[in-house]
Coordinates of C-alpha atoms and ligand atoms in Angstrom, one line a residue:
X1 CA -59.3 -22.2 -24.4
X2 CA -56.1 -24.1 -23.7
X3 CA -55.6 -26.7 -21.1
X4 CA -52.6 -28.8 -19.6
X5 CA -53.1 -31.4 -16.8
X6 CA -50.6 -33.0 -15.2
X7 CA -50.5 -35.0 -12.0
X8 CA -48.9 -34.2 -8.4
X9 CA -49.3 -36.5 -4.9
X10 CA -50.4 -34.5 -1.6
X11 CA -49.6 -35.7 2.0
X12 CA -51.6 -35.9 5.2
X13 CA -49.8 -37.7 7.6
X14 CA -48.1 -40.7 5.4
X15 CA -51.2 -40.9 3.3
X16 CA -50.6 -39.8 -0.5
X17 CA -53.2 -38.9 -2.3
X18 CA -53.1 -38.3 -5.9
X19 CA -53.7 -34.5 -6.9
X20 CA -54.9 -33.6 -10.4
X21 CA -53.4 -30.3 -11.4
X22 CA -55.1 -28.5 -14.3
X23 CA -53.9 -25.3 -16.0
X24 CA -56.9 -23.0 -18.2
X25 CA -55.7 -20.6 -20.4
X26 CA -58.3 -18.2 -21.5
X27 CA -57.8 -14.9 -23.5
X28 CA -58.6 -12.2 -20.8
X29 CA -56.5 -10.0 -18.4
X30 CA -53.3 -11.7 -18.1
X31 CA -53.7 -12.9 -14.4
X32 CA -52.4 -16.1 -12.8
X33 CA -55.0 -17.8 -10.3
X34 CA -54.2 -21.0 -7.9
X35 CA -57.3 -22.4 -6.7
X36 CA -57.8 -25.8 -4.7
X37 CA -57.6 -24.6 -1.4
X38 CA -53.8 -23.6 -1.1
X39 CA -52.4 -23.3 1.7
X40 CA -49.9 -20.3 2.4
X41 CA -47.2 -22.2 1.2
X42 CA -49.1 -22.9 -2.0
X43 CA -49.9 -19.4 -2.6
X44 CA -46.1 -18.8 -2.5
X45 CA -45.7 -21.0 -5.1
X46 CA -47.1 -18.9 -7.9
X47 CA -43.8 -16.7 -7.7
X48 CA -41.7 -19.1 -7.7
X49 CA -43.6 -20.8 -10.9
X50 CA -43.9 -18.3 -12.5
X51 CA -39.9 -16.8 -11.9
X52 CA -39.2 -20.7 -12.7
X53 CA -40.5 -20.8 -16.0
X54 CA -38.4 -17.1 -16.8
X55 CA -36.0 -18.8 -16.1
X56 CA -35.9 -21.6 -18.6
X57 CA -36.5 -18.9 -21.4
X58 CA -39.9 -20.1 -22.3
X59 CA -42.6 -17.3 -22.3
X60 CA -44.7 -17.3 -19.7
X61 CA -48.5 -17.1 -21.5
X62 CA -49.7 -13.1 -21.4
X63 CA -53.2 -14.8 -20.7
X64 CA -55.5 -15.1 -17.7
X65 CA -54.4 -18.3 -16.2
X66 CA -56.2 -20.4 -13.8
X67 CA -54.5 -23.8 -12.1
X68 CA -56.9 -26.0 -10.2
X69 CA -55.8 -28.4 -7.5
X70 CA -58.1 -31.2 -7.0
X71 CA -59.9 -32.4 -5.3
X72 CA -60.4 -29.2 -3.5
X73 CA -61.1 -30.9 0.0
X74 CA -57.7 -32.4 0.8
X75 CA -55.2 -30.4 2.5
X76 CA -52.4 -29.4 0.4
X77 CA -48.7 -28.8 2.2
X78 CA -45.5 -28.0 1.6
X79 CA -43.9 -27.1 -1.7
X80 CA -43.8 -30.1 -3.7
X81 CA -47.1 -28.6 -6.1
X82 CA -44.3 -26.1 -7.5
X83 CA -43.6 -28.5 -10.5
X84 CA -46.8 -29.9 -11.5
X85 CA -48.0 -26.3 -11.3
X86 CA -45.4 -25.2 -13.9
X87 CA -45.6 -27.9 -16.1
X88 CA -49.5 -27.6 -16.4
X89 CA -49.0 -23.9 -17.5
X90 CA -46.6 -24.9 -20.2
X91 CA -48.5 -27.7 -21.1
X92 CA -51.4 -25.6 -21.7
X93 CA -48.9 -23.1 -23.1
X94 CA -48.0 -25.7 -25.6
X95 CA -44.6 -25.0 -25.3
X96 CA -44.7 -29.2 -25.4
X97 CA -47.1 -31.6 -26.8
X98 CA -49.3 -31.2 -23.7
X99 CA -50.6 -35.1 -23.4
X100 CA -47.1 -36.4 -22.5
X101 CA -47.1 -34.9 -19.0
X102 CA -50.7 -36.0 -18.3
X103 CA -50.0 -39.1 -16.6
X104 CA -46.8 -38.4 -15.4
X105 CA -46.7 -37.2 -11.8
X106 CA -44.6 -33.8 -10.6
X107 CA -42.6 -33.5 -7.4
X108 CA -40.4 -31.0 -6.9
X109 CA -40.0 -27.0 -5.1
X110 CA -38.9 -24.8 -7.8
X111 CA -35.6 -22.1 -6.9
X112 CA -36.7 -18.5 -8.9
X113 CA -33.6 -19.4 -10.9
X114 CA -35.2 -22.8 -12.5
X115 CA -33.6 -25.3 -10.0
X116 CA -35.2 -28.2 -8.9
X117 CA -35.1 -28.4 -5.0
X118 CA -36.2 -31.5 -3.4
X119 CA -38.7 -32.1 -0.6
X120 CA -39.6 -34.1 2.1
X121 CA -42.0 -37.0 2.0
X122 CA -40.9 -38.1 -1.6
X123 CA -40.7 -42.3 -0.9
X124 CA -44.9 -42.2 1.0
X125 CA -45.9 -39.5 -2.0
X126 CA -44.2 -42.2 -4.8
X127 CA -45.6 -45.2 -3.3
X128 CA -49.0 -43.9 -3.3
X129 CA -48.9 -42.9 -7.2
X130 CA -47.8 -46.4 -7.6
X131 CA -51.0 -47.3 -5.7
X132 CA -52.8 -45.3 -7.9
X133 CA -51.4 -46.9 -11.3
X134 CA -49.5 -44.0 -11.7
X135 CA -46.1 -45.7 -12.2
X136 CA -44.1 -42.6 -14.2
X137 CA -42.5 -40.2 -11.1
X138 CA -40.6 -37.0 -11.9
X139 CA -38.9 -36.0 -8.8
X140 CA -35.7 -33.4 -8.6
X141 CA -32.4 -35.2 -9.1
X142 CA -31.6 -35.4 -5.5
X143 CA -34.9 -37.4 -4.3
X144 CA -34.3 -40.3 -7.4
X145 CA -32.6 -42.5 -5.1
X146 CA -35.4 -42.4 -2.7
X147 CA -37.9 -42.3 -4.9
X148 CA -36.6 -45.7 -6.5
X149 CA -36.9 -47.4 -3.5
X150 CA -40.8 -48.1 -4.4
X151 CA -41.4 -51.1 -6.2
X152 CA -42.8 -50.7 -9.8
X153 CA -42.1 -46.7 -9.7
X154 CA -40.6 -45.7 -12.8
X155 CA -38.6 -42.8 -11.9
X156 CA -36.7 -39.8 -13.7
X157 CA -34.6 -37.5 -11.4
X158 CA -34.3 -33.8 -12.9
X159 CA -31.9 -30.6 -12.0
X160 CA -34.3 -27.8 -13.7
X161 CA -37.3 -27.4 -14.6
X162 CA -35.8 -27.1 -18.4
X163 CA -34.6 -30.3 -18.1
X164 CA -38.4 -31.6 -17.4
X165 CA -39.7 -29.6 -20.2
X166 CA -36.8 -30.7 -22.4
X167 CA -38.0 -34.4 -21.6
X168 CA -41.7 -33.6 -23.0
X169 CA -40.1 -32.0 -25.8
X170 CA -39.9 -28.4 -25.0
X171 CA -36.9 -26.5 -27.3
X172 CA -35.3 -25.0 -24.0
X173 CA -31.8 -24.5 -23.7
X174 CA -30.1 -27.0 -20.7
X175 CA -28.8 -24.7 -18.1
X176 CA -25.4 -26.4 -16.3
X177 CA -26.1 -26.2 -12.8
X178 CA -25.0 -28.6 -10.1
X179 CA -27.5 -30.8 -8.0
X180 CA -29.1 -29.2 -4.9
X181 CA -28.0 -31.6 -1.8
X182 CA -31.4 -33.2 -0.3
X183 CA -33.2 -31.7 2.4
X184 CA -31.7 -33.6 5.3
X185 CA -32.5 -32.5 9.0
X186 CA -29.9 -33.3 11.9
X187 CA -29.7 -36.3 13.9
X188 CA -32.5 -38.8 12.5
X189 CA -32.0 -42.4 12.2
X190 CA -28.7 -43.7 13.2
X191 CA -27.0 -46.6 14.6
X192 CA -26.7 -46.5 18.2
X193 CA -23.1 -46.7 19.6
X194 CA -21.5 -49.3 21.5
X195 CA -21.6 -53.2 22.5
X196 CA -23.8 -54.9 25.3
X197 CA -20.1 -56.2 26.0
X198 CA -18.3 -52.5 27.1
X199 CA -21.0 -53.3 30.3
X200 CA -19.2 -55.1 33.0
X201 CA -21.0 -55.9 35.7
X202 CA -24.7 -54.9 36.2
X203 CA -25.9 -58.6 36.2
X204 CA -29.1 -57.3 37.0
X205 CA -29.7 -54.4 34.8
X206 CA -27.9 -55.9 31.8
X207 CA -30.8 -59.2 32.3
X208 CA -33.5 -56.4 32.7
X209 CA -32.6 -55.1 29.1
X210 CA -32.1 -58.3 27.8
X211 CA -35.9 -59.1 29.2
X212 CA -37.4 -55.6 27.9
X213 CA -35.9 -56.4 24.5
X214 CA -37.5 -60.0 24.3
X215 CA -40.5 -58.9 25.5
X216 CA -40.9 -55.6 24.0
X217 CA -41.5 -53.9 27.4
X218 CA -41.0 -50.4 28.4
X219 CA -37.9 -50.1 30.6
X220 CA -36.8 -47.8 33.7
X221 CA -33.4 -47.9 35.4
X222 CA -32.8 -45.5 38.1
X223 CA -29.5 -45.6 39.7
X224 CA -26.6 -43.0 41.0
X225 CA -24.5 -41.0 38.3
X226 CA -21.8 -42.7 36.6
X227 CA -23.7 -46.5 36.9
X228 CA -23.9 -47.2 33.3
X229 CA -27.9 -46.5 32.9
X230 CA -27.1 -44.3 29.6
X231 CA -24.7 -46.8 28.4
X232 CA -27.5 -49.6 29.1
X233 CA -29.6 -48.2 27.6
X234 CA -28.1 -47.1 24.1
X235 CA -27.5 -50.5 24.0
X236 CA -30.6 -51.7 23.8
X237 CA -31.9 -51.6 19.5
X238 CA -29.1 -53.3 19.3
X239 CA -30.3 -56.3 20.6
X240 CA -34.0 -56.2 18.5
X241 CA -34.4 -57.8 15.4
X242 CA -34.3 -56.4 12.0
X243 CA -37.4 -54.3 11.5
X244 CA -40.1 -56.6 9.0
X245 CA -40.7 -55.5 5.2
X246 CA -43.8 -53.7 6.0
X247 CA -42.4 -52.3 9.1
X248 CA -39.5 -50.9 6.9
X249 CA -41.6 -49.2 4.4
X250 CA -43.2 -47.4 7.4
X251 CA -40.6 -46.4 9.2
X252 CA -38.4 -45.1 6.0
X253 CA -41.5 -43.1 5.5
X254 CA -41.8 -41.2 8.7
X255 CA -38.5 -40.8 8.1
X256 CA -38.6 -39.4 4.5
X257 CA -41.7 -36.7 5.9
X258 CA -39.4 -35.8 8.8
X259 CA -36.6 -35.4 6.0
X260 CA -34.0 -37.7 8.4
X261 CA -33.8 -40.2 5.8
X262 CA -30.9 -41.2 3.8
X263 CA -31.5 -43.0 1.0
X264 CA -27.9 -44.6 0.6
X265 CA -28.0 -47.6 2.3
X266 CA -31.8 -48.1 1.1
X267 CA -34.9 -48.8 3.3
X268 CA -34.8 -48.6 7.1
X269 CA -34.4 -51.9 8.0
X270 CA -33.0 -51.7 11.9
X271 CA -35.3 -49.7 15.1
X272 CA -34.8 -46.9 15.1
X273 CA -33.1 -44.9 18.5
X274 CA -33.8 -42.0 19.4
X275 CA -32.7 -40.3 22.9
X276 CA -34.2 -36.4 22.2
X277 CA -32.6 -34.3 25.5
X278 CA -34.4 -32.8 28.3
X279 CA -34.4 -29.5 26.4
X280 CA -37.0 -30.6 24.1
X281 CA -39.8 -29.0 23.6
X282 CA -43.6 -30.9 23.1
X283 CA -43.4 -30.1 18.9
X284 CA -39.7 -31.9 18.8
X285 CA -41.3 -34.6 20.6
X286 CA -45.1 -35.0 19.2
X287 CA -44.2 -33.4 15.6
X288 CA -45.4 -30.2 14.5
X289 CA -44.2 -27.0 12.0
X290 CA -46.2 -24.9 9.9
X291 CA -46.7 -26.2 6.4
X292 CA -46.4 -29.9 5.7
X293 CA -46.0 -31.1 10.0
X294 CA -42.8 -32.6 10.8
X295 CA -43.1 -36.1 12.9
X296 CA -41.4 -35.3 16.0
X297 CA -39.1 -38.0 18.2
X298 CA -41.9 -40.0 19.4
X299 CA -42.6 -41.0 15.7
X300 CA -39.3 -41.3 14.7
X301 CA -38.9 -43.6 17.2
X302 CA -41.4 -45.7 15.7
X303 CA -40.9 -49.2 15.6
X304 CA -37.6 -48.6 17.4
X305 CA -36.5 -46.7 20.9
X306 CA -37.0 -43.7 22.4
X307 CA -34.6 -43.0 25.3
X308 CA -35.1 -40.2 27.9
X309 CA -32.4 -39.9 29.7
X310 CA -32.4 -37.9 32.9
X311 CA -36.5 -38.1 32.4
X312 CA -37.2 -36.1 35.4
X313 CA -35.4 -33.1 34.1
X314 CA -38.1 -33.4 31.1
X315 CA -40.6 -30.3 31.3
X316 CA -43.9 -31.7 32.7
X317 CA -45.6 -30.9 29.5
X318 CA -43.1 -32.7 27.3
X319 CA -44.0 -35.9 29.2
X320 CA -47.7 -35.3 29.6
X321 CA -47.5 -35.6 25.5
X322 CA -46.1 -38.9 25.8
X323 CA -49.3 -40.2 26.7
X324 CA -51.6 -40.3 23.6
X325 CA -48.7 -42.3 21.5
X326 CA -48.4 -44.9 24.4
X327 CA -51.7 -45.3 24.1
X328 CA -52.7 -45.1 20.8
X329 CA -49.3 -45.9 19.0
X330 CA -49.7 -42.8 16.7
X331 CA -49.6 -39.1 17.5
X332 CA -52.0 -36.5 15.8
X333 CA -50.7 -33.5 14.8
X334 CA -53.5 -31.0 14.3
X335 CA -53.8 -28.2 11.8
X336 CA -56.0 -25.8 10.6
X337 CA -56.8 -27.4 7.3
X338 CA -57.0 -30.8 8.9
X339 CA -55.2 -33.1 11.2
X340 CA -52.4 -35.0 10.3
X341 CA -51.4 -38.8 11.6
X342 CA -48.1 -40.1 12.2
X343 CA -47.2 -43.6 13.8
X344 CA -45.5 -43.7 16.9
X345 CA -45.2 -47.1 18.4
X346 CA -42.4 -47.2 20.6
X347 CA -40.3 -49.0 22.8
X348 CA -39.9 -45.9 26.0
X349 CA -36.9 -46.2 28.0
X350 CA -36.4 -43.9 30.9
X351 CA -33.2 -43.5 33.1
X352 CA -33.3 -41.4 36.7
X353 CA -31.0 -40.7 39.2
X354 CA -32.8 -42.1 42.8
X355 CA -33.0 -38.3 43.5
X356 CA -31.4 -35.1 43.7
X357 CA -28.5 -35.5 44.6
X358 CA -28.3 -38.9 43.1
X359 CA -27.0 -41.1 46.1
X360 CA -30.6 -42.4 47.4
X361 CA -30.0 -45.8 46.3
X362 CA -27.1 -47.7 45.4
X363 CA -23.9 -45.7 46.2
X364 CA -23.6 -46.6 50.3
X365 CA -23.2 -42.8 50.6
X366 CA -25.7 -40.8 52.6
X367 CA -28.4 -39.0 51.0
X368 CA -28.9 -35.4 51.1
X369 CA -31.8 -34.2 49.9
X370 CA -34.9 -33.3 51.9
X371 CA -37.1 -36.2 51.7
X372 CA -40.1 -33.7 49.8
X373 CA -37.1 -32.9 47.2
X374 CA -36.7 -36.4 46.8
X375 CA -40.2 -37.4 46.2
X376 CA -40.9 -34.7 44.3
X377 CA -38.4 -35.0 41.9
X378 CA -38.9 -38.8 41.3
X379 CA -43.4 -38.4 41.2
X380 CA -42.4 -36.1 37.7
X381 CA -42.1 -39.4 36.1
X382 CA -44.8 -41.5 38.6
X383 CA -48.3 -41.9 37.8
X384 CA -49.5 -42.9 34.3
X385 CA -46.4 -42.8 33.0
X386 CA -44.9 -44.9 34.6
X387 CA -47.7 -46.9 35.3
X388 CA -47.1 -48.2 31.7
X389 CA -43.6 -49.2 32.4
X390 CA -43.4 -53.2 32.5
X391 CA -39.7 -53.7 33.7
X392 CA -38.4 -51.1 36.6
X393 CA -34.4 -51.6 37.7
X394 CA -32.3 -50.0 40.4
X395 CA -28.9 -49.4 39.0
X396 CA -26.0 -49.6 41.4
X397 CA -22.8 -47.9 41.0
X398 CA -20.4 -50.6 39.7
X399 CA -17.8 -51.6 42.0
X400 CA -14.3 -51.7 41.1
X401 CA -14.1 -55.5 41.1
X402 CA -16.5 -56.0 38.8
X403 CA -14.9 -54.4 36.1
X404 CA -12.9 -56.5 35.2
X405 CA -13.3 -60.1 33.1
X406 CA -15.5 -60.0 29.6
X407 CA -19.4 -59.2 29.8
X408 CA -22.0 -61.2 26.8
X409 CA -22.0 -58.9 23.7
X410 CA -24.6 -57.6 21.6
X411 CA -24.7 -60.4 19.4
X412 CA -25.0 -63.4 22.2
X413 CA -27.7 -62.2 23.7
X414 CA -29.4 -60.8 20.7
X415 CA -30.0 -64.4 19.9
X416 CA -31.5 -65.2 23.0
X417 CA -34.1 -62.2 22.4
X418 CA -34.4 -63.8 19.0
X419 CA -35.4 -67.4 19.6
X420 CA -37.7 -65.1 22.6
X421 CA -39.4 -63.4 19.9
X422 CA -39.9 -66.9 17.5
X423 CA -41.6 -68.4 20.7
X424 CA -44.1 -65.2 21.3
X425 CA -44.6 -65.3 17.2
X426 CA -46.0 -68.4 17.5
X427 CA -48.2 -68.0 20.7
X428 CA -49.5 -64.6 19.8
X429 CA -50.1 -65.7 15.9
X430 CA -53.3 -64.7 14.5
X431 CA -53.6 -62.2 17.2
X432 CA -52.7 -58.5 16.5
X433 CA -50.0 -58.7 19.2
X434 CA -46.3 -60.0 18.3
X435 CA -44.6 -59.9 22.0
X436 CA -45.6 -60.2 25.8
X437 CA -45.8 -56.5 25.9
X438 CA -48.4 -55.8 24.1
X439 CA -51.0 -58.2 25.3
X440 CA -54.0 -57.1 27.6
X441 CA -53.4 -58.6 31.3
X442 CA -56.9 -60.3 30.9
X443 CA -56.0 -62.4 27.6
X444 CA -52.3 -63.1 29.9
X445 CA -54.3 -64.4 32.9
X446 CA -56.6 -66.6 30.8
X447 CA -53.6 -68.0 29.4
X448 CA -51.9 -69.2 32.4
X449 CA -54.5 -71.6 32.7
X450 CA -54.2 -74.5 35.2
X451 CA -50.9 -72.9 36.6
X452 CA -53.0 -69.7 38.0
X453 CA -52.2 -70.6 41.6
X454 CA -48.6 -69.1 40.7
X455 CA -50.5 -66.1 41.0
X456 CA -50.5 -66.4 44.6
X457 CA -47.3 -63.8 44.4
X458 CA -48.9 -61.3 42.6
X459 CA -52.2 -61.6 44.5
X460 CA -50.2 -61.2 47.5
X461 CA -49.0 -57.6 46.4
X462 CA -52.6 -56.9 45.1
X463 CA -54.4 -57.9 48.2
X464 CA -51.3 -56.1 50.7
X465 CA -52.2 -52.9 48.2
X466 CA -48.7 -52.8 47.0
X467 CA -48.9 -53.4 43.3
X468 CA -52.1 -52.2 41.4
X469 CA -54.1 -54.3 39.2
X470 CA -52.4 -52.8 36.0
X471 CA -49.2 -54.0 38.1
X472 CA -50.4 -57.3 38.5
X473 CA -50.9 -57.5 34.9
X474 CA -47.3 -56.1 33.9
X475 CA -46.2 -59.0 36.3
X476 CA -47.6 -61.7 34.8
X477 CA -46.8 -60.2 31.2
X478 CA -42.7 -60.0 32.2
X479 CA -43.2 -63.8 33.9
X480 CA -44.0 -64.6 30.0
X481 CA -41.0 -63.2 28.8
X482 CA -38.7 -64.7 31.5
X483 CA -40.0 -67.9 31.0
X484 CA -39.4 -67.1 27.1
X485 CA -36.3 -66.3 27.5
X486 CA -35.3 -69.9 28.8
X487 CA -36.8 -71.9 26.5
X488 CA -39.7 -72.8 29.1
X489 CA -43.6 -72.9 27.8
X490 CA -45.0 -71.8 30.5
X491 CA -43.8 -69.4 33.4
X492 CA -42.8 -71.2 36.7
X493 CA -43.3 -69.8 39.5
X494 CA -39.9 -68.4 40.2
X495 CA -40.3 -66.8 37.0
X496 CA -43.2 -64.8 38.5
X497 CA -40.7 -64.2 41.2
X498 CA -38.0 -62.7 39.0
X499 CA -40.8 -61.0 37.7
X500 CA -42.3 -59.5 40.5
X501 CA -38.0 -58.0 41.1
X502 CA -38.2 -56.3 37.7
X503 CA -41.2 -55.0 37.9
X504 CA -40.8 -53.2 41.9
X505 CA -37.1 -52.4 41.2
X506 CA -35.8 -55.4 43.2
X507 CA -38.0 -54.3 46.6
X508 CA -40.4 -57.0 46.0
X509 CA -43.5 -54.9 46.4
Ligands
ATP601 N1 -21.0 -51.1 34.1 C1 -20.0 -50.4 33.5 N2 -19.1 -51.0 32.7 C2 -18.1 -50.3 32.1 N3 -18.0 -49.0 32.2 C3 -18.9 -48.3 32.9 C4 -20.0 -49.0 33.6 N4 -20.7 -48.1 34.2 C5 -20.2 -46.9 33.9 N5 -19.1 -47.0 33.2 C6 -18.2 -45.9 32.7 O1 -18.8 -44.7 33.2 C7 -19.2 -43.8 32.2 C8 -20.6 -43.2 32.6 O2 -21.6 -44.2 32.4 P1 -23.0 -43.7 32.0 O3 -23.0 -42.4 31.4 O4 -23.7 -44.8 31.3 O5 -23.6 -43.5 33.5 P2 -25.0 -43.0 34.0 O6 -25.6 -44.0 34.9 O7 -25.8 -42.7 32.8 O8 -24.6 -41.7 34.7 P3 -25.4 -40.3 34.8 O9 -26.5 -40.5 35.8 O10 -24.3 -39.4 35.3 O11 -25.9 -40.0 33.5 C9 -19.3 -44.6 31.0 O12 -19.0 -43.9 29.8 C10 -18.3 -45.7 31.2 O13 -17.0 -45.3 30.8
MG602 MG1 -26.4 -40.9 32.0
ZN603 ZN1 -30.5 -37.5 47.4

């Protein structure tokens, strides 16, 4: 009996694990059997192998061949098993000397026609090889790049799979065939547009990004049409700091699975934005797809911004699903053969028009709607949601005056929100949280210490019924970053009264 091994990396969520992928040959009915509990996809896979290996003009064994994926209990998706599969069969074929594949791991769909295709996932599914001591990667020509991004991986990029078993060996003819273009899904991560200083005017709003930034706080502005909340608001990654090394190898992951990454400029490094549209359904936002899952906005947000604009034209559903990540920071995505994890830690930021017919607030025009319509509308958003939001802003239209003169730019006040983040660093260090907005309101109160009669403010909208106790807490957590902000140690108290204005959208309640 004849035998070829060969190694492949499966994911679940942006866990690799190493599959071993074993071909039998025995001298029976020629039949061709995939075991290891494939999933549809996998099952696929055997005509594509086996048209594949036609292809390269190697004979395809007229023996009962059986390929086993283990271990049998992980969940394998997707098509990148294609390649290991065919080179265990020509291993054990010994169309090449079949130990030089054994340690080498295959990633990589297979065309009918021989051609490499790339997949998705390639930089989580290379790093954990490397984890594994598996440092030798085969991976279709158009995934190298990415899959050289992992330290210690060394990688070979291939067009066919002739060209693989040409590398082992294999007296194949090379077939001249171009690269297939990666996989690469629309939109993904991108550079928001624009400058903090196209924003004149807006004293106000343009200080309550500059505070959710610092802080790391979730943001609402609500304001008439035409008041600069979407322009605000795109402007905000722009003023976080470059994402961490660890933070980068995350996010470039999600982003590799959700096949939005481009290798070119290398790892992820800035926060990711992403502003999904009110059309959206739950999967775009939570992640789903049959197959390997595909993170949805939420996750490719992670570490970054997600921006829903107009959020209470969002479907009810669509922001129901938003609660688990800003919970839990991660989304699960669950599938028959298992349930698959992706992070989504995320900095929300809503916008709303007042109402309606956008002229509740901040316009000096009268109102139209039917005060039912108006509540109605705005309670969409209310509730939990909203409940989580730390910094809450009206947004007047701008007046004509005020556009004229020159407004701060990105990189001025980015520098504030840096020398911010140095001073939470070091108060937060050797806690899991890094800024104001993460911290529980009971480790925030504790820390005020002997200042906690400044509390008298918020007490007063406790005790009047007008903020709730979670309200109290985002209070004191924005009095934190306001005092940050200006270089102070400690929040004064009319820091808990600037505070107090972000957080009730300037009514003081
Ligand atoms: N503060 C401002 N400074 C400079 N330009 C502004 C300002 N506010 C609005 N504009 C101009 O008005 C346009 C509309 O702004 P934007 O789309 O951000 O408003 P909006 O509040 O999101 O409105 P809508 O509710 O209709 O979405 C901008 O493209 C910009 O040209
Ligand atoms: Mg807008
Ligand atoms: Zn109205």
């Amino acid at each position: 009996m004849a035998l070829g091994r060969t190694r492949a990396v499966g994911l679940v969520g942006l866990s690799g694990h190493v599959v071993e992928v074993e071909a039998h040959l025995a001298s029976a009915l020629p039949a061709f059997v995939l075991v290891g509990l494939p999933d549809a996809s996998l099952a696929e896979a055997r005509d594509r192998v086996r048209a594949a290996v036609g292809s390269t003009g190697l004979t395809w064994p007229n023996r009962r061949i059986t390929v086993n994926l283990s271990p049998a209990a992980l969940p394998k998706a997707g098509p990148a098993f294609d390649l290991a599969v065919a080179v265990s069969v020509l291993a054990a074929s010994e169309a090449f000397e079949p130990d030089r594949a054994a340690r080498v791991v295959h990633l990589g769909e297979l065309g009918l026609d021989g051609r490499l295709r790339p997949v998705r996932g390639v930089l989580p599914a290379v790093a954990a090889a490397v984890a594994a001591g598996l440092r030798d990667v085969v991976v279709p020509e158009a995934d190298a790049a990415e899959a050289a991004l992992v330290p210690g991986a060394r990688v070979v990029g291939c067009r066919t799979l002739a060209h693989v078993a040409h590398r082992y060996g294999a007296a194949v003819l090379l077939p001249d065939v171009p690269v297939a273009p990666p996989v690469r899904a629309a939109g993904g991560h991108r550079r928001p547009p624009g400058d903090l200083a196209d924003v004149l005017g807006q004293a106000e709003a343009r200080g309550a990004v500059e505070v959710a930034a610092a802080g790391g706080h979730h943001l609402l502005l609500v304001g008439p049409p035409g008041a600069g909340k979407t322009m605000l608001a795109s402007r905000l990654p722009g003023l976080l700091p470059d994402l961490d090394e660890a933070e980068a190898v995350e996010v470039t992951a999600v982003h590799s699975v959700a096949g939005t990454f481009d290798p070119e400029g290398g790892l992820l490094r800035r926060p990711p934005y992403e502003d999904p549209h009110h059309t959206a359904t739950p999967a775009s936002i939570i992640g789903g797809g049959s197959g390997q899952p595909r993170p949805g906005a939420a996750s490719r947000a992670h570490r970054g911004v997600l921006f829903l604009d107009e959020a209470p034209e969002f479907p009810t559903a669509v922001l129901q699903t938003l609660r688990q990540p800003l919970e839990h920071g991660e989304v699960v995505v669950h599938r028959a053969a298992g349930a698959a994890r992706y992070p989504a830690r995320f900095q929300l930021v809503l916008a709303a028009n007042p109402c309606p017919c956008g002229r509740a607030i901040g316009t000096g025009l009268a109102c139209s709607c039917r005060s039912l319509e108006r509540r109605r509308y705005f309670g969409k958003i209310s509730g939990p949601l909203l409940d989580r939001v730390d910094v809450q802003v009206e947004v007047p239209a701008v007046r004509r005056a005020e556009l004229v003169g020159a407004a701060e730019s990105t990189a001025t006040v980015a520098a504030r929100v840096a020398l911010a983040r140095a001073a939470q660093a070091a108060r937060w260090a050797g806690t899991p949280w890094r800024v104001n907005g993460e911290v529980p309101g009971r480790v925030l109160r504790e820390r005020l210490g002997p200042d906690a009669d400044l509390l008298d403010l918020v007490d007063q909208g406790v005790d009047r019924g007008t903020l709730t106790l979670r309200g109290a807490d985002r209070v004191l957590r924005l009095a934190w970053t306001v005092a940050d902000l200006a270089g102070r140690a400690a929040p004064t108290r009319d820091d808990v009264g600037r505070a107090v204005a972000l957080r009730t959208r300037g009514q003081g309640t």
